[in-house]
Amino acid sequence: MPEHKALNKKMKEEDYFQNKKPVLDEYQVEEFENNIYYAMEYHLPISFTLHNKGNPQELHGYCVYIHPVTKELRIQKKDISFEYIQFYEVIDVIVED
């Protein structure tokens, strides 16, 4: 039983059911940036997939501003509200033409 208690303690420290953030190479990051700038230039909607504490989250809207230093994105959602996301949370970008 001590092994069982140790395993339970370890599972509380690390959640095995959460997905790990995928490692993106520099080409994928560059492609994401290009897609975002393209969508901003032509005011096209974007679909973001974010890594949010181990669970993927979808976000749809328009990117209206990118902070040049912190790389924080300001996304205007379809209900006219704004959401701020960090660029390092992004794991996929799709421009919805």
Short mmCIF file of N, CA and C in Angstrom, two decimals:
data_model
loop_
_atom_site.label_atom_id
_atom_site.label_comp_id
_atom_site.label_asym_id
_atom_site.label_seq_id
_atom_site.Cartn_x
_atom_site.Cartn_y
_atom_site.Cartn_z
N MET A 1 0.78 -1.20 0.00
CA MET A 1 0.00 0.00 0.00
C MET A 1 0.84 1.28 0.00
N PRO A 2 2.05 1.28 0.51
CA PRO A 2 2.84 2.51 0.45
C PRO A 2 3.10 2.95 -0.99
N GLU A 3 3.23 1.97 -1.90
CA GLU A 3 3.44 2.32 -3.31
C GLU A 3 2.22 3.03 -3.87
N HIS A 4 1.06 2.56 -3.44
CA HIS A 4 -0.20 3.16 -3.91
C HIS A 4 -0.31 4.61 -3.43
N LYS A 5 0.04 4.87 -2.19
CA LYS A 5 0.00 6.24 -1.66
C LYS A 5 1.01 7.13 -2.38
N ALA A 6 2.18 6.59 -2.66
CA ALA A 6 3.21 7.37 -3.37
C ALA A 6 2.75 7.70 -4.78
N LEU A 7 2.10 6.74 -5.44
CA LEU A 7 1.60 6.97 -6.79
C LEU A 7 0.49 8.02 -6.79
N ASN A 8 -0.42 7.95 -5.81
CA ASN A 8 -1.47 8.97 -5.70
C ASN A 8 -0.90 10.36 -5.48
N LYS A 9 0.12 10.45 -4.65
CA LYS A 9 0.76 11.74 -4.40
C LYS A 9 1.42 12.27 -5.67
N LYS A 10 2.07 11.36 -6.42
CA LYS A 10 2.73 11.78 -7.65
C LYS A 10 1.70 12.22 -8.70
N MET A 11 0.55 11.55 -8.75
CA MET A 11 -0.48 11.91 -9.72
C MET A 11 -1.09 13.27 -9.38
N LYS A 12 -1.14 13.63 -8.12
CA LYS A 12 -1.64 14.95 -7.74
C LYS A 12 -0.65 16.03 -8.16
N GLU A 13 0.64 15.73 -8.08
CA GLU A 13 1.66 16.69 -8.48
C GLU A 13 1.68 16.87 -9.99
N GLU A 14 1.56 15.77 -10.72
CA GLU A 14 1.55 15.81 -12.18
C GLU A 14 0.23 15.22 -12.65
N ASP A 15 -0.48 15.95 -13.46
CA ASP A 15 -1.72 15.43 -13.99
C ASP A 15 -1.41 14.69 -15.28
N TYR A 16 -1.57 13.38 -15.26
CA TYR A 16 -1.24 12.57 -16.42
C TYR A 16 -2.27 12.69 -17.54
N PHE A 17 -3.42 13.22 -17.23
CA PHE A 17 -4.47 13.29 -18.22
C PHE A 17 -4.41 14.57 -19.05
N GLN A 18 -3.58 15.52 -18.67
CA GLN A 18 -3.44 16.75 -19.44
C GLN A 18 -2.47 16.52 -20.60
N ASN A 19 -2.79 17.16 -21.71
CA ASN A 19 -1.92 17.08 -22.88
C ASN A 19 -0.75 18.02 -22.71
N LYS A 20 0.42 17.57 -23.13
CA LYS A 20 1.59 18.45 -23.09
C LYS A 20 1.56 19.35 -24.31
N LYS A 21 2.13 20.53 -24.15
CA LYS A 21 2.18 21.47 -25.26
C LYS A 21 3.12 20.93 -26.33
N PRO A 22 2.67 20.90 -27.58
CA PRO A 22 3.57 20.42 -28.64
C PRO A 22 4.72 21.39 -28.86
N VAL A 23 5.85 20.84 -29.24
CA VAL A 23 7.03 21.65 -29.52
C VAL A 23 6.93 22.14 -30.96
N LEU A 24 6.95 23.45 -31.14
CA LEU A 24 6.83 24.04 -32.47
C LEU A 24 8.23 24.42 -32.96
N ASP A 25 8.50 24.12 -34.22
CA ASP A 25 9.78 24.55 -34.76
C ASP A 25 9.65 25.97 -35.30
N GLU A 26 10.77 26.57 -35.67
CA GLU A 26 10.77 27.97 -36.09
C GLU A 26 9.97 28.21 -37.36
N TYR A 27 9.86 27.20 -38.22
CA TYR A 27 9.08 27.37 -39.46
C TYR A 27 7.58 27.44 -39.17
N GLN A 28 7.12 26.64 -38.22
CA GLN A 28 5.71 26.70 -37.84
C GLN A 28 5.38 28.04 -37.20
N VAL A 29 6.26 28.52 -36.34
CA VAL A 29 6.04 29.82 -35.69
C VAL A 29 6.01 30.93 -36.73
N GLU A 30 6.92 30.88 -37.69
CA GLU A 30 6.95 31.88 -38.76
C GLU A 30 5.67 31.80 -39.61
N GLU A 31 5.20 30.60 -39.88
CA GLU A 31 3.95 30.44 -40.64
C GLU A 31 2.76 31.01 -39.86
N PHE A 32 2.72 30.80 -38.55
CA PHE A 32 1.65 31.36 -37.72
C PHE A 32 1.68 32.89 -37.79
N GLU A 33 2.88 33.46 -37.67
CA GLU A 33 3.02 34.92 -37.74
C GLU A 33 2.55 35.45 -39.09
N ASN A 34 2.96 34.79 -40.17
CA ASN A 34 2.54 35.23 -41.50
C ASN A 34 1.04 35.14 -41.68
N ASN A 35 0.43 34.07 -41.19
CA ASN A 35 -1.03 33.94 -41.27
C ASN A 35 -1.74 35.04 -40.50
N ILE A 36 -1.22 35.37 -39.33
CA ILE A 36 -1.84 36.42 -38.51
C ILE A 36 -1.73 37.77 -39.20
N TYR A 37 -0.54 38.09 -39.73
CA TYR A 37 -0.36 39.37 -40.42
C TYR A 37 -1.22 39.45 -41.68
N TYR A 38 -1.34 38.35 -42.41
CA TYR A 38 -2.18 38.30 -43.60
C TYR A 38 -3.65 38.57 -43.23
N ALA A 39 -4.11 37.90 -42.18
CA ALA A 39 -5.50 38.08 -41.75
C ALA A 39 -5.75 39.50 -41.24
N MET A 40 -4.75 40.09 -40.59
CA MET A 40 -4.92 41.47 -40.12
C MET A 40 -4.99 42.44 -41.29
N GLU A 41 -4.16 42.21 -42.31
CA GLU A 41 -4.11 43.13 -43.44
C GLU A 41 -5.43 43.13 -44.22
N TYR A 42 -6.02 41.96 -44.40
CA TYR A 42 -7.24 41.86 -45.19
C TYR A 42 -8.50 41.70 -44.34
N HIS A 43 -8.36 41.87 -43.03
CA HIS A 43 -9.46 41.79 -42.07
C HIS A 43 -10.27 40.50 -42.26
N LEU A 44 -9.55 39.38 -42.13
CA LEU A 44 -10.14 38.06 -42.25
C LEU A 44 -10.25 37.41 -40.88
N PRO A 45 -11.27 36.61 -40.65
CA PRO A 45 -11.38 35.91 -39.36
C PRO A 45 -10.31 34.83 -39.22
N ILE A 46 -9.90 34.61 -37.99
CA ILE A 46 -8.86 33.63 -37.70
C ILE A 46 -9.40 32.65 -36.66
N SER A 47 -8.98 31.42 -36.78
CA SER A 47 -9.29 30.39 -35.79
C SER A 47 -7.98 30.01 -35.10
N PHE A 48 -7.90 30.24 -33.80
CA PHE A 48 -6.71 29.93 -33.01
C PHE A 48 -6.97 28.66 -32.21
N THR A 49 -5.97 27.83 -32.09
CA THR A 49 -5.98 26.73 -31.13
C THR A 49 -4.93 27.08 -30.10
N LEU A 50 -5.36 27.15 -28.84
CA LEU A 50 -4.48 27.56 -27.75
C LEU A 50 -4.22 26.41 -26.81
N HIS A 51 -3.04 26.40 -26.22
CA HIS A 51 -2.71 25.43 -25.19
C HIS A 51 -3.00 26.10 -23.86
N ASN A 52 -4.10 25.70 -23.24
CA ASN A 52 -4.54 26.35 -22.01
C ASN A 52 -4.47 25.36 -20.86
N LYS A 53 -3.38 25.37 -20.13
CA LYS A 53 -3.18 24.50 -18.98
C LYS A 53 -3.41 23.04 -19.30
N GLY A 54 -2.88 22.60 -20.43
CA GLY A 54 -2.95 21.20 -20.79
C GLY A 54 -4.13 20.81 -21.64
N ASN A 55 -5.07 21.72 -21.84
CA ASN A 55 -6.24 21.40 -22.65
C ASN A 55 -6.31 22.34 -23.83
N PRO A 56 -6.49 21.82 -25.04
CA PRO A 56 -6.61 22.70 -26.20
C PRO A 56 -7.92 23.49 -26.16
N GLN A 57 -7.83 24.74 -26.56
CA GLN A 57 -9.00 25.62 -26.54
C GLN A 57 -9.08 26.33 -27.88
N GLU A 58 -10.28 26.42 -28.43
CA GLU A 58 -10.50 27.10 -29.71
C GLU A 58 -10.92 28.54 -29.45
N LEU A 59 -10.44 29.44 -30.29
CA LEU A 59 -10.81 30.84 -30.22
C LEU A 59 -10.97 31.35 -31.65
N HIS A 60 -12.13 31.95 -31.93
CA HIS A 60 -12.42 32.46 -33.25
C HIS A 60 -12.64 33.96 -33.16
N GLY A 61 -12.11 34.69 -34.14
CA GLY A 61 -12.30 36.13 -34.16
C GLY A 61 -11.33 36.80 -35.11
N TYR A 62 -11.13 38.09 -34.87
CA TYR A 62 -10.25 38.91 -35.70
C TYR A 62 -9.11 39.42 -34.84
N CYS A 63 -7.88 39.30 -35.33
CA CYS A 63 -6.74 39.85 -34.62
C CYS A 63 -6.65 41.33 -35.00
N VAL A 64 -6.77 42.21 -34.00
CA VAL A 64 -6.78 43.63 -34.29
C VAL A 64 -5.50 44.34 -33.84
N TYR A 65 -4.70 43.68 -32.99
CA TYR A 65 -3.48 44.34 -32.52
C TYR A 65 -2.51 43.28 -32.00
N ILE A 66 -1.22 43.51 -32.26
CA ILE A 66 -0.15 42.68 -31.71
C ILE A 66 0.81 43.61 -30.99
N HIS A 67 1.02 43.37 -29.72
CA HIS A 67 1.97 44.18 -28.96
C HIS A 67 3.37 43.77 -29.41
N PRO A 68 4.19 44.73 -29.88
CA PRO A 68 5.49 44.37 -30.47
C PRO A 68 6.50 43.79 -29.49
N VAL A 69 6.42 44.13 -28.22
CA VAL A 69 7.42 43.66 -27.26
C VAL A 69 6.98 42.35 -26.60
N THR A 70 5.77 42.34 -26.06
CA THR A 70 5.30 41.17 -25.32
C THR A 70 4.66 40.12 -26.20
N LYS A 71 4.39 40.45 -27.48
CA LYS A 71 3.71 39.56 -28.43
C LYS A 71 2.36 39.10 -27.90
N GLU A 72 1.67 40.02 -27.27
CA GLU A 72 0.31 39.75 -26.83
C GLU A 72 -0.64 40.11 -27.96
N LEU A 73 -1.56 39.21 -28.26
CA LEU A 73 -2.51 39.42 -29.34
C LEU A 73 -3.84 39.89 -28.76
N ARG A 74 -4.44 40.89 -29.41
CA ARG A 74 -5.77 41.35 -29.02
C ARG A 74 -6.73 40.80 -30.07
N ILE A 75 -7.62 39.92 -29.63
CA ILE A 75 -8.55 39.25 -30.52
C ILE A 75 -9.96 39.79 -30.27
N GLN A 76 -10.59 40.26 -31.34
CA GLN A 76 -11.98 40.70 -31.25
C GLN A 76 -12.85 39.52 -31.65
N LYS A 77 -13.62 39.02 -30.68
CA LYS A 77 -14.47 37.87 -30.94
C LYS A 77 -15.72 38.32 -31.69
N LYS A 78 -16.49 37.36 -32.16
CA LYS A 78 -17.65 37.66 -32.98
C LYS A 78 -18.75 38.38 -32.21
N ASP A 79 -18.73 38.30 -30.89
CA ASP A 79 -19.72 39.03 -30.09
C ASP A 79 -19.21 40.41 -29.67
N ILE A 80 -18.21 40.93 -30.37
CA ILE A 80 -17.62 42.27 -30.22
C ILE A 80 -16.82 42.43 -28.93
N SER A 81 -16.64 41.38 -28.13
CA SER A 81 -15.79 41.48 -26.95
C SER A 81 -14.34 41.18 -27.35
N PHE A 82 -13.42 41.54 -26.49
CA PHE A 82 -12.00 41.34 -26.77
C PHE A 82 -11.43 40.30 -25.83
N GLU A 83 -10.46 39.56 -26.34
CA GLU A 83 -9.72 38.62 -25.52
C GLU A 83 -8.24 38.81 -25.82
N TYR A 84 -7.44 38.77 -24.78
CA TYR A 84 -6.00 38.96 -24.92
C TYR A 84 -5.32 37.61 -24.71
N ILE A 85 -4.47 37.22 -25.66
CA ILE A 85 -3.75 35.96 -25.55
C ILE A 85 -2.26 36.21 -25.79
N GLN A 86 -1.45 35.36 -25.23
CA GLN A 86 -0.01 35.42 -25.45
C GLN A 86 0.33 34.56 -26.65
N PHE A 87 1.29 34.99 -27.44
CA PHE A 87 1.64 34.26 -28.65
C PHE A 87 2.18 32.87 -28.34
N TYR A 88 2.86 32.70 -27.20
CA TYR A 88 3.42 31.40 -26.87
C TYR A 88 2.34 30.36 -26.54
N GLU A 89 1.09 30.79 -26.31
CA GLU A 89 0.00 29.86 -26.05
C GLU A 89 -0.56 29.25 -27.34
N VAL A 90 -0.27 29.87 -28.47
CA VAL A 90 -0.84 29.46 -29.76
C VAL A 90 -0.16 28.19 -30.25
N ILE A 91 -0.97 27.18 -30.60
CA ILE A 91 -0.40 25.96 -31.17
C ILE A 91 -0.90 25.72 -32.60
N ASP A 92 -1.88 26.52 -33.07
CA ASP A 92 -2.32 26.42 -34.45
C ASP A 92 -3.09 27.69 -34.82
N VAL A 93 -2.90 28.12 -36.07
CA VAL A 93 -3.59 29.30 -36.60
C VAL A 93 -4.15 28.93 -37.97
N ILE A 94 -5.43 29.19 -38.17
CA ILE A 94 -6.06 28.94 -39.47
C ILE A 94 -6.80 30.21 -39.87
N VAL A 95 -6.47 30.72 -41.03
CA VAL A 95 -7.18 31.89 -41.58
C VAL A 95 -8.44 31.39 -42.27
N GLU A 96 -9.57 31.93 -41.87
CA GLU A 96 -10.85 31.51 -42.44
C GLU A 96 -11.20 32.43 -43.58
N ASP A 97 -10.89 32.02 -44.80
CA ASP A 97 -11.17 32.84 -45.99
C ASP A 97 -12.64 32.79 -46.33
#
